[in-house]
GROMACS .gro file of C-alpha atoms in nm:
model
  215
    1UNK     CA    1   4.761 -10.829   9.827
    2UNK     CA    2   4.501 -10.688  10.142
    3UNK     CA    3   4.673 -10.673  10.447
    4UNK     CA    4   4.432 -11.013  10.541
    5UNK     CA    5   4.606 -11.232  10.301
    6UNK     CA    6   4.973 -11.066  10.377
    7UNK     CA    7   4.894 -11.197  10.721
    8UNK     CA    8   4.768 -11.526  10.685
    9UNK     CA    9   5.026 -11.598  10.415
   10UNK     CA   10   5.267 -11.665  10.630
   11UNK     CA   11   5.460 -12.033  10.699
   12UNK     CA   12   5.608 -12.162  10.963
   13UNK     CA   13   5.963 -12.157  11.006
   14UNK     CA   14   6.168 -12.475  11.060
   15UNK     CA   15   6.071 -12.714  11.308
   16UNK     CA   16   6.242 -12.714  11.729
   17UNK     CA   17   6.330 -13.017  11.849
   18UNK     CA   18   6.230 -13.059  12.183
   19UNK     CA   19   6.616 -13.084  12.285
   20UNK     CA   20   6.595 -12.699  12.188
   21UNK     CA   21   6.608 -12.489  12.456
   22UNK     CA   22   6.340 -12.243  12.365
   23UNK     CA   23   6.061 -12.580  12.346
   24UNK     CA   24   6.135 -12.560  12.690
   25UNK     CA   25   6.063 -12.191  12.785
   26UNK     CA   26   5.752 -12.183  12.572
   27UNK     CA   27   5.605 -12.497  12.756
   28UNK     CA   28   5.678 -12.358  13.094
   29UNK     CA   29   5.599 -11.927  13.050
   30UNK     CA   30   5.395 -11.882  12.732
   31UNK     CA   31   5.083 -12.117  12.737
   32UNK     CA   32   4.859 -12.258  12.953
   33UNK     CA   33   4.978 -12.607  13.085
   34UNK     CA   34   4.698 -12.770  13.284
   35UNK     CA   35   4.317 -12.845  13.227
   36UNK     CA   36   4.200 -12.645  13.505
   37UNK     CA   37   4.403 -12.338  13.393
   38UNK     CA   38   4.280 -12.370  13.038
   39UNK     CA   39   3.915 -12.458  13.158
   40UNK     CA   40   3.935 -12.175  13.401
   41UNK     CA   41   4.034 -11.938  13.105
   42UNK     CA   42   3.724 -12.048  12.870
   43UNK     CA   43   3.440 -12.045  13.150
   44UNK     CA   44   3.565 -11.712  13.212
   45UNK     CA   45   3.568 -11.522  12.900
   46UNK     CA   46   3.202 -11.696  12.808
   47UNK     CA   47   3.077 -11.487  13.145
   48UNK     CA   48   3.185 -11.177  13.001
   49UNK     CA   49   2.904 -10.953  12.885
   50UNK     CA   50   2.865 -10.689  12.606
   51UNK     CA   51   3.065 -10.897  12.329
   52UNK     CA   52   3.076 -10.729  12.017
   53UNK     CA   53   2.849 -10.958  11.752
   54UNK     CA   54   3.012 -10.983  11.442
   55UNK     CA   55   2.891 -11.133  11.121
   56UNK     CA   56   3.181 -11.343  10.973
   57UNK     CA   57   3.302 -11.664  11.119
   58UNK     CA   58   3.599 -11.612  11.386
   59UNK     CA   59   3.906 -11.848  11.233
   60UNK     CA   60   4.300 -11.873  11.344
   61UNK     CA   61   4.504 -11.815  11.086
   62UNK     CA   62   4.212 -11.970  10.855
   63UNK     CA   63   4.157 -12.246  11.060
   64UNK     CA   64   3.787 -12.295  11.215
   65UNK     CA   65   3.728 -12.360  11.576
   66UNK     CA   66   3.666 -12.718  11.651
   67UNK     CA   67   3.865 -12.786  11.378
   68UNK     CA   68   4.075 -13.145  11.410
   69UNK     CA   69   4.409 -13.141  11.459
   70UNK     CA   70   4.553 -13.346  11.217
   71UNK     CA   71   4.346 -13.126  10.960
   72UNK     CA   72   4.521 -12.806  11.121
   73UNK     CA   73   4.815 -12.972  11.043
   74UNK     CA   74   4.766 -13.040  10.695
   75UNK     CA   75   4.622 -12.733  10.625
   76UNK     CA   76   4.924 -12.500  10.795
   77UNK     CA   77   5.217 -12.747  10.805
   78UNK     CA   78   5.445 -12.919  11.091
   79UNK     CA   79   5.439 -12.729  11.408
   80UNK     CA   80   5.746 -12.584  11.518
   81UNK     CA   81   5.691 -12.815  11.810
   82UNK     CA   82   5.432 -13.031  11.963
   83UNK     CA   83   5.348 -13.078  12.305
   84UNK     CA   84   5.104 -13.338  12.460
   85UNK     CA   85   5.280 -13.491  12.806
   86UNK     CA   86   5.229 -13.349  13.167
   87UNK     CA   87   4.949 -13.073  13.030
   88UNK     CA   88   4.619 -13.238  13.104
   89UNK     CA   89   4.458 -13.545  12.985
   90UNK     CA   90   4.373 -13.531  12.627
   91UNK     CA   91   4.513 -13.203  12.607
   92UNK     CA   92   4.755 -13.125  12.331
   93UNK     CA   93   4.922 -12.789  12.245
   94UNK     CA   94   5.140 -12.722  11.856
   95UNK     CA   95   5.294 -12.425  11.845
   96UNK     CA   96   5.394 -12.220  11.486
   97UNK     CA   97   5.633 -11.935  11.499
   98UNK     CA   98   5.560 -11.682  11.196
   99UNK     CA   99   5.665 -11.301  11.110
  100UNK     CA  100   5.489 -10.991  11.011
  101UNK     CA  101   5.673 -10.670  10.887
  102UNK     CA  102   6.034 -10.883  11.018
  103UNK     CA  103   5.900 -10.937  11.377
  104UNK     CA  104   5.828 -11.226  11.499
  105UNK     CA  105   5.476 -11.400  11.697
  106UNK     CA  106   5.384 -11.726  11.871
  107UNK     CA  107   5.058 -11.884  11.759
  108UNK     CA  108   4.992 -12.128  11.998
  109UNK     CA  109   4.669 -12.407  11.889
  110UNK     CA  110   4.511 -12.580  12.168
  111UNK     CA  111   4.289 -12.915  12.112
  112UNK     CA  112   4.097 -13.115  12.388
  113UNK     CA  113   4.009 -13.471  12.255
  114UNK     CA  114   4.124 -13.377  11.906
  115UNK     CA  115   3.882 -13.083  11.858
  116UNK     CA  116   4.053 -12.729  11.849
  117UNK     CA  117   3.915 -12.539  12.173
  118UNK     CA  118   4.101 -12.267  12.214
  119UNK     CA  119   4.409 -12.037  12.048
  120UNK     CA  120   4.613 -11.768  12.142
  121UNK     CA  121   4.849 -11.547  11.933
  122UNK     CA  122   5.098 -11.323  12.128
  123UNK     CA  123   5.219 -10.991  11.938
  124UNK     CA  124   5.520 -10.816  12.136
  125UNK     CA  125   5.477 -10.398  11.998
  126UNK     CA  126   5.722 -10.307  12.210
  127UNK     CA  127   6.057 -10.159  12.068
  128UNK     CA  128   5.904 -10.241  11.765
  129UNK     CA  129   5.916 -10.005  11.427
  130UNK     CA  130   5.628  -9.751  11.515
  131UNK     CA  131   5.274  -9.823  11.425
  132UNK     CA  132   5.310 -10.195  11.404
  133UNK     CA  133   5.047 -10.246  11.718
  134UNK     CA  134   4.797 -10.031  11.495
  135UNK     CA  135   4.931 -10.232  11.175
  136UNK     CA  136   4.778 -10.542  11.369
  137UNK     CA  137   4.482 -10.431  11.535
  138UNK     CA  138   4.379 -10.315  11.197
  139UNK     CA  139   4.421 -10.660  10.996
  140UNK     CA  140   4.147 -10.778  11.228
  141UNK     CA  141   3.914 -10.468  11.211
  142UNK     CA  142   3.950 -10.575  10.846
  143UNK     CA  143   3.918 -10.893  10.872
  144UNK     CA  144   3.601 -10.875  11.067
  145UNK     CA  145   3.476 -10.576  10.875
  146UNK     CA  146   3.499 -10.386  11.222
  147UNK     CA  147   3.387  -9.997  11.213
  148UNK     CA  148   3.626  -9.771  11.246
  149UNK     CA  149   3.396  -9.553  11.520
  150UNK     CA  150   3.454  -9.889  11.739
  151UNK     CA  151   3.776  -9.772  11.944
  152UNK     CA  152   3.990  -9.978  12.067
  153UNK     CA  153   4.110  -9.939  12.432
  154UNK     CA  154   4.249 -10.203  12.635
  155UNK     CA  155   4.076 -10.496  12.528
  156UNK     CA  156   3.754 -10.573  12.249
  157UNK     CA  157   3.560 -10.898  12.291
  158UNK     CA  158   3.346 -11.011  11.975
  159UNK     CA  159   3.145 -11.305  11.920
  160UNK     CA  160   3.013 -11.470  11.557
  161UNK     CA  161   2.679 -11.598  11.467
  162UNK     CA  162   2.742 -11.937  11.648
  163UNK     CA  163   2.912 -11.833  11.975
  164UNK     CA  164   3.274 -11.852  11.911
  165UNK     CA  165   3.392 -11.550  12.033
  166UNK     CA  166   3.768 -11.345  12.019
  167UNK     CA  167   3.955 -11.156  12.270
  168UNK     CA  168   4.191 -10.892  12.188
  169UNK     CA  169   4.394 -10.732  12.521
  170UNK     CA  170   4.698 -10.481  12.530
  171UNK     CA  171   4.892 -10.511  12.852
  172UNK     CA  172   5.205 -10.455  12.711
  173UNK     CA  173   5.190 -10.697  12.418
  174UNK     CA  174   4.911 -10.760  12.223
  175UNK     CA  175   4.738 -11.092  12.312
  176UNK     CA  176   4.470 -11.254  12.058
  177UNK     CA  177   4.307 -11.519  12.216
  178UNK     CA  178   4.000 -11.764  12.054
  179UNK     CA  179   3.733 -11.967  12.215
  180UNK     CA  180   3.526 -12.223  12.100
  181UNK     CA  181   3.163 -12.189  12.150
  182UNK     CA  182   3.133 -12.637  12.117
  183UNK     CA  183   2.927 -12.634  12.425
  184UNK     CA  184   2.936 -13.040  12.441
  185UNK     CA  185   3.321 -12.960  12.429
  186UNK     CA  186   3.349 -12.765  12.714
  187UNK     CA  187   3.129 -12.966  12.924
  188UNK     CA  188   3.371 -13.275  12.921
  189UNK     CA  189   3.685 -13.044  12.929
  190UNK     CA  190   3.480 -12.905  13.290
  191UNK     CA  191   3.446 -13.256  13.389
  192UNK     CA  192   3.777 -13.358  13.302
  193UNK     CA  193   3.913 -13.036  13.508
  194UNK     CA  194   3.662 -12.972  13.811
  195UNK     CA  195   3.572 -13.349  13.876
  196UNK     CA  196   3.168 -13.468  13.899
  197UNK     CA  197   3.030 -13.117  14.054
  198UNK     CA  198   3.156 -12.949  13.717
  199UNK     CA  199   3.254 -12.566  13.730
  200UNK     CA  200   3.107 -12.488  14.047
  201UNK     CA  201   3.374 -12.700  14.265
  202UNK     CA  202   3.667 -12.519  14.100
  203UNK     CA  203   3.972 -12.726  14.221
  204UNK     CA  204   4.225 -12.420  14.183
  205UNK     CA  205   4.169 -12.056  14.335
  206UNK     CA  206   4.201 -11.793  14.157
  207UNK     CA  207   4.488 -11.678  14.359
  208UNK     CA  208   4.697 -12.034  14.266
  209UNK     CA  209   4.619 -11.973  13.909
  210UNK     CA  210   4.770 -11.693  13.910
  211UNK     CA  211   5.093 -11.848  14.015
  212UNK     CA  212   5.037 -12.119  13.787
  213UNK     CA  213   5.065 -11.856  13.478
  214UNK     CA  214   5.299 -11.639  13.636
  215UNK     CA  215   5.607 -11.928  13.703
   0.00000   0.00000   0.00000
């Protein structure tokens, strides 16, 4: 078995109720909880420059962006929990909990209006058996049929044939994020965040959002 399908093999565990203690840490420190935050992180990674272009289709855990949710559920099982209240209208966040190599990671799926927009998967390397960061940066230079001469530093930004593009960042923790490149998407998530004047009359400085992800 490639190291691509030892990944994406994985199932979910069993399912948190939202009673469970840990529903309520995720939903308040490990994902974004507004539509201005989540806006604010899409319209900025599209104004990076110098994305790497790849050739293959950027998926999450085999699921396509834009997908709809109830086909991501299908396709990868009930969520270990499910949050739509006090996040945004017609924002809705499942969450699946998985392991690689006995450690575990949060995949978190994002959809606005049903549509999947935007997904982030959080690897913690630290105090982890050695080499597992490098174990996991290299099932996505695999994946993407990445050369090796493209070194990996602090971050790697790559983009497909039809805009989606895929984040990779180390501060600490390796954090794999995906965007969407469903430009009528965005535009009515902008609206829905930033009011009639769109992007340009951001409603949150950059200073408050901050805060926002930090509490």
């Amino acid at each position: 078995m490639s190291i691509i399908n030892y990944l994406l093999a994985f199932k979910p565990k069993s399912i948190y109720s939202y009673k469970n203690h840990r529903a309520g840490y995720y939903k308040y420190h490990n994902y974004i909880n507004s539509n201005i935050i989540l806006a604010n992180t899409i319209d900025e990674v599209f104004n990076q420059e110098d994305a790497l272009s790849i050739s293959l289709q950027i998926n999450a855990m085999g699921q396509n962006m834009g997908t709809k949710i109830n086909d991501l559920i299908a396709n990868l099982g009930k969520p270990n929990f499910h949050i739509k209240k006090d996040i945004g209208s017609h924002h809705e966040v499942v969450f699946y909990r998985n392991n690689i190599l006995r450690n575990t990671f949060l995949t978190q799926f994002h959809f606005y209006r049903g549509r999947l927009i935007y997904v982030n998967s959080t690897f913690d390397y630290l105090g982890k058996e050695a080499g597992y960061k490098e174990f996991i940066l290299s099932v996505f230079y695999e994946k993407y049929s990445i050369s090796e001469t493209i070194q990996f530093k602090d971050s790697l930004l790559m983009e497909d044939k039809a805009g989606n593009r895929l984040l990779i960042t180390d501060y600490g923790q390796l954090s794999v994020k995906y965007f969407t490149n469903d430009k009528a998407l965005i535009e009515k998530l902008f609206a829905t965040a930033f009011g009639s004047a769109g992007r340009n009359d951001r409603l949150i400085s950059k200073e408050e959002e901050k805060l926002a992800l930090a509490i």
